[in-house]
């Protein structure tokens, strides 16, 4: 009880009682502050470990995806040439196992031609393994805001480049430079 601790100090004066109460309050706040600091430090270390685990899981998921894409590439490459053509993809596109692999990889392919065009970046009508892996990774999942921004920027540039051509076609005259 507080009375037991304060009673011996009363004959010395209220100032000593007040000083004792301040000492106890300060000590309690100091102990609580240390405990809060330890708790916060522990929480920060745990969060850092969680972030490291998230990065580790992301890297493992990427590696697993690349493995599955290699497996899909090898399944589509009947001739073992190391390249895919449109006919290779068309031949297997309606196969249930291939469709399941596409869905597992979150690739929303609607038809073989669109998929082939989306992956064949150098437009040589052949897709090698590296091109296939990179193209599928880009196509995976939903469009992100950065993808939409890049697309909008490219469309705006093309629109600006087409304005002079549109003017020539509509008026039949060239604009002075």
mmCIF file of C-alpha atoms in Angstrom:
data_model
loop_
_atom_site.group_PDB
_atom_site.id
_atom_site.type_symbol
_atom_site.label_atom_id
_atom_site.label_comp_id
_atom_site.label_asym_id
_atom_site.label_seq_id
_atom_site.Cartn_x
_atom_site.Cartn_y
_atom_site.Cartn_z
ATOM 1 C CA UNK A 1 0.000 0.000 0.000
ATOM 2 C CA UNK A 2 1.152 3.554 -0.686
ATOM 3 C CA UNK A 3 0.329 4.598 2.866
ATOM 4 C CA UNK A 4 2.912 2.154 4.270
ATOM 5 C CA UNK A 5 5.627 3.672 2.074
ATOM 6 C CA UNK A 6 4.654 7.317 2.614
ATOM 7 C CA UNK A 7 3.815 7.289 6.370
ATOM 8 C CA UNK A 8 7.481 7.312 7.561
ATOM 9 C CA UNK A 9 8.143 10.376 5.355
ATOM 10 C CA UNK A 10 5.202 12.454 6.700
ATOM 11 C CA UNK A 11 6.986 13.658 9.867
ATOM 12 C CA UNK A 12 9.853 14.988 7.676
ATOM 13 C CA UNK A 13 7.450 17.127 5.599
ATOM 14 C CA UNK A 14 5.215 17.000 2.587
ATOM 15 C CA UNK A 15 8.119 17.912 0.274
ATOM 16 C CA UNK A 16 9.747 14.511 0.956
ATOM 17 C CA UNK A 17 6.428 12.730 0.280
ATOM 18 C CA UNK A 18 6.128 14.625 -2.979
ATOM 19 C CA UNK A 19 9.758 13.827 -3.922
ATOM 20 C CA UNK A 20 9.193 10.119 -3.164
ATOM 21 C CA UNK A 21 6.015 10.055 -5.311
ATOM 22 C CA UNK A 22 7.890 11.771 -8.173
ATOM 23 C CA UNK A 23 10.727 9.234 -7.825
ATOM 24 C CA UNK A 24 8.295 6.290 -8.023
ATOM 25 C CA UNK A 25 6.448 7.819 -10.991
ATOM 26 C CA UNK A 26 9.733 8.524 -12.819
ATOM 27 C CA UNK A 27 10.953 4.971 -12.160
ATOM 28 C CA UNK A 28 7.674 3.498 -13.459
ATOM 29 C CA UNK A 29 7.829 5.603 -16.631
ATOM 30 C CA UNK A 30 11.486 4.649 -17.150
ATOM 31 C CA UNK A 31 10.719 0.933 -16.803
ATOM 32 C CA UNK A 32 7.714 1.227 -19.120
ATOM 33 C CA UNK A 33 9.798 3.165 -21.642
ATOM 34 C CA UNK A 34 12.479 0.457 -21.659
ATOM 35 C CA UNK A 35 9.835 -2.246 -22.067
ATOM 36 C CA UNK A 36 8.236 -0.332 -24.959
ATOM 37 C CA UNK A 37 11.639 0.082 -26.613
ATOM 38 C CA UNK A 38 12.377 -3.629 -26.340
ATOM 39 C CA UNK A 39 8.962 -4.475 -27.766
ATOM 40 C CA UNK A 40 9.362 -2.035 -30.681
ATOM 41 C CA UNK A 41 12.864 -3.315 -31.462
ATOM 42 C CA UNK A 42 11.572 -6.873 -31.486
ATOM 43 C CA UNK A 43 8.683 -5.890 -33.778
ATOM 44 C CA UNK A 44 11.066 -4.123 -36.178
ATOM 45 C CA UNK A 45 13.357 -7.157 -36.380
ATOM 46 C CA UNK A 46 10.364 -9.400 -37.012
ATOM 47 C CA UNK A 47 9.129 -7.101 -39.774
ATOM 48 C CA UNK A 48 12.567 -7.126 -41.396
ATOM 49 C CA UNK A 49 12.579 -10.922 -41.319
ATOM 50 C CA UNK A 50 9.092 -10.938 -42.818
ATOM 51 C CA UNK A 51 10.287 -8.658 -45.610
ATOM 52 C CA UNK A 52 13.276 -10.933 -46.237
ATOM 53 C CA UNK A 53 10.905 -13.912 -46.309
ATOM 54 C CA UNK A 54 8.639 -12.131 -48.790
ATOM 55 C CA UNK A 55 11.598 -11.428 -51.087
ATOM 56 C CA UNK A 56 12.759 -15.039 -50.720
ATOM 57 C CA UNK A 57 9.263 -16.326 -51.577
ATOM 58 C CA UNK A 58 9.045 -13.994 -54.576
ATOM 59 C CA UNK A 59 12.364 -15.288 -55.908
ATOM 60 C CA UNK A 60 11.251 -18.891 -55.384
ATOM 61 C CA UNK A 61 7.944 -18.167 -57.165
ATOM 62 C CA UNK A 62 9.827 -16.640 -60.098
ATOM 63 C CA UNK A 63 12.078 -19.671 -60.330
ATOM 64 C CA UNK A 64 9.082 -22.000 -60.162
ATOM 65 C CA UNK A 65 7.362 -20.003 -62.897
ATOM 66 C CA UNK A 66 10.443 -20.142 -65.133
ATOM 67 C CA UNK A 67 10.575 -23.922 -64.605
ATOM 68 C CA UNK A 68 6.908 -24.268 -65.579
ATOM 69 C CA UNK A 69 7.430 -22.023 -68.628
ATOM 70 C CA UNK A 70 10.398 -24.162 -69.737
ATOM 71 C CA UNK A 71 8.212 -27.237 -69.347
ATOM 72 C CA UNK A 72 5.468 -25.589 -71.430
ATOM 73 C CA UNK A 73 7.999 -24.501 -74.075
ATOM 74 C CA UNK A 74 9.358 -28.040 -74.373
ATOM 75 C CA UNK A 75 5.815 -29.411 -74.679
ATOM 76 C CA UNK A 76 5.028 -26.948 -77.486
ATOM 77 C CA UNK A 77 8.349 -27.584 -79.282
ATOM 78 C CA UNK A 78 7.595 -30.953 -80.918
ATOM 79 C CA UNK A 79 10.538 -30.736 -83.299
ATOM 80 C CA UNK A 80 13.098 -29.967 -80.530
ATOM 81 C CA UNK A 81 14.547 -27.102 -82.566
ATOM 82 C CA UNK A 82 14.622 -24.732 -79.618
ATOM 83 C CA UNK A 83 12.222 -22.382 -81.368
ATOM 84 C CA UNK A 84 8.451 -22.167 -81.630
ATOM 85 C CA UNK A 85 6.470 -21.160 -84.663
ATOM 86 C CA UNK A 86 2.863 -20.119 -84.923
ATOM 87 C CA UNK A 87 1.941 -23.582 -86.163
ATOM 88 C CA UNK A 88 3.579 -25.174 -83.072
ATOM 89 C CA UNK A 89 1.443 -23.034 -80.786
ATOM 90 C CA UNK A 90 -1.729 -23.515 -82.861
ATOM 91 C CA UNK A 91 -1.214 -27.284 -82.821
ATOM 92 C CA UNK A 92 -1.235 -27.427 -79.013
ATOM 93 C CA UNK A 93 -3.374 -24.396 -78.187
ATOM 94 C CA UNK A 94 -6.613 -26.331 -77.719
ATOM 95 C CA UNK A 95 -4.925 -29.107 -75.725
ATOM 96 C CA UNK A 96 -6.424 -29.220 -72.214
ATOM 97 C CA UNK A 97 -3.053 -29.709 -70.524
ATOM 98 C CA UNK A 98 -1.538 -26.722 -72.347
ATOM 99 C CA UNK A 99 -4.595 -24.582 -71.511
ATOM 100 C CA UNK A 100 -4.285 -25.632 -67.856
ATOM 101 C CA UNK A 101 -0.607 -24.657 -67.838
ATOM 102 C CA UNK A 102 -1.476 -21.261 -69.333
ATOM 103 C CA UNK A 103 -4.134 -20.721 -66.670
ATOM 104 C CA UNK A 104 -1.810 -21.883 -63.874
ATOM 105 C CA UNK A 105 0.751 -19.341 -65.048
ATOM 106 C CA UNK A 106 -1.972 -16.646 -65.142
ATOM 107 C CA UNK A 107 -1.559 -16.156 -68.889
ATOM 108 C CA UNK A 108 -4.890 -15.114 -70.365
ATOM 109 C CA UNK A 109 -4.344 -16.273 -73.930
ATOM 110 C CA UNK A 110 -7.481 -15.991 -76.052
ATOM 111 C CA UNK A 111 -6.085 -17.312 -79.333
ATOM 112 C CA UNK A 112 -2.789 -18.655 -80.640
ATOM 113 C CA UNK A 113 -2.123 -15.763 -83.056
ATOM 114 C CA UNK A 114 -2.517 -13.072 -80.388
ATOM 115 C CA UNK A 115 -0.321 -15.008 -77.980
ATOM 116 C CA UNK A 116 2.335 -15.567 -80.638
ATOM 117 C CA UNK A 117 2.316 -11.904 -81.666
ATOM 118 C CA UNK A 118 2.570 -10.791 -78.038
ATOM 119 C CA UNK A 119 5.602 -12.967 -77.362
ATOM 120 C CA UNK A 120 7.464 -12.541 -80.691
ATOM 121 C CA UNK A 121 9.105 -9.179 -79.912
ATOM 122 C CA UNK A 122 11.670 -9.241 -82.716
ATOM 123 C CA UNK A 123 8.941 -10.197 -85.240
ATOM 124 C CA UNK A 124 10.964 -12.956 -86.925
ATOM 125 C CA UNK A 125 8.027 -15.407 -86.611
ATOM 126 C CA UNK A 126 10.128 -17.662 -84.392
ATOM 127 C CA UNK A 127 10.205 -17.683 -80.609
ATOM 128 C CA UNK A 128 13.260 -19.011 -78.794
ATOM 129 C CA UNK A 129 13.232 -20.074 -75.146
ATOM 130 C CA UNK A 130 14.493 -16.743 -73.782
ATOM 131 C CA UNK A 131 11.956 -14.797 -75.842
ATOM 132 C CA UNK A 132 9.224 -17.157 -74.644
ATOM 133 C CA UNK A 133 10.211 -16.793 -70.982
ATOM 134 C CA UNK A 134 10.447 -12.993 -71.134
ATOM 135 C CA UNK A 135 7.253 -12.633 -73.156
ATOM 136 C CA UNK A 136 5.224 -14.853 -70.842
ATOM 137 C CA UNK A 137 6.528 -13.044 -67.754
ATOM 138 C CA UNK A 138 5.411 -9.731 -69.293
ATOM 139 C CA UNK A 139 1.977 -11.120 -70.162
ATOM 140 C CA UNK A 140 1.382 -12.710 -66.771
ATOM 141 C CA UNK A 141 -1.473 -11.374 -64.655
ATOM 142 C CA UNK A 142 -3.446 -8.193 -65.053
ATOM 143 C CA UNK A 143 -2.221 -4.914 -66.495
ATOM 144 C CA UNK A 144 -0.613 -2.691 -63.904
ATOM 145 C CA UNK A 145 -0.998 1.070 -63.715
ATOM 146 C CA UNK A 146 2.546 1.508 -65.036
ATOM 147 C CA UNK A 147 1.693 -0.676 -68.063
ATOM 148 C CA UNK A 148 -1.371 1.416 -68.812
ATOM 149 C CA UNK A 149 0.611 4.646 -68.428
ATOM 150 C CA UNK A 150 3.290 3.387 -70.846
ATOM 151 C CA UNK A 151 0.621 2.375 -73.347
ATOM 152 C CA UNK A 152 -1.131 5.739 -73.076
ATOM 153 C CA UNK A 153 2.192 7.553 -73.601
ATOM 154 C CA UNK A 154 3.015 5.484 -76.672
ATOM 155 C CA UNK A 155 -0.432 6.071 -78.156
ATOM 156 C CA UNK A 156 -0.065 9.831 -77.605
ATOM 157 C CA UNK A 157 3.311 9.782 -79.424
ATOM 158 C CA UNK A 158 1.879 7.828 -82.339
ATOM 159 C CA UNK A 159 -1.089 10.205 -82.519
ATOM 160 C CA UNK A 160 1.295 13.191 -82.746
ATOM 161 C CA UNK A 161 3.306 11.457 -85.474
ATOM 162 C CA UNK A 162 0.136 10.716 -87.455
ATOM 163 C CA UNK A 163 -1.229 14.290 -87.380
ATOM 164 C CA UNK A 164 0.776 15.484 -90.411
ATOM 165 C CA UNK A 165 -0.234 12.398 -92.388
ATOM 166 C CA UNK A 166 -3.860 12.911 -91.444
ATOM 167 C CA UNK A 167 -3.655 16.557 -92.544
ATOM 168 C CA UNK A 168 -2.184 15.574 -95.905
ATOM 169 C CA UNK A 169 -4.866 12.959 -96.449
ATOM 170 C CA UNK A 170 -7.735 15.259 -95.485
ATOM 171 C CA UNK A 171 -6.613 18.400 -97.335
ATOM 172 C CA UNK A 172 -4.372 17.001 -100.010
ATOM 173 C CA UNK A 173 -1.683 19.605 -99.243
ATOM 174 C CA UNK A 174 1.494 19.536 -97.250
ATOM 175 C CA UNK A 175 1.846 21.850 -94.289
ATOM 176 C CA UNK A 176 4.855 24.127 -94.441
ATOM 177 C CA UNK A 177 7.546 22.996 -91.987
#
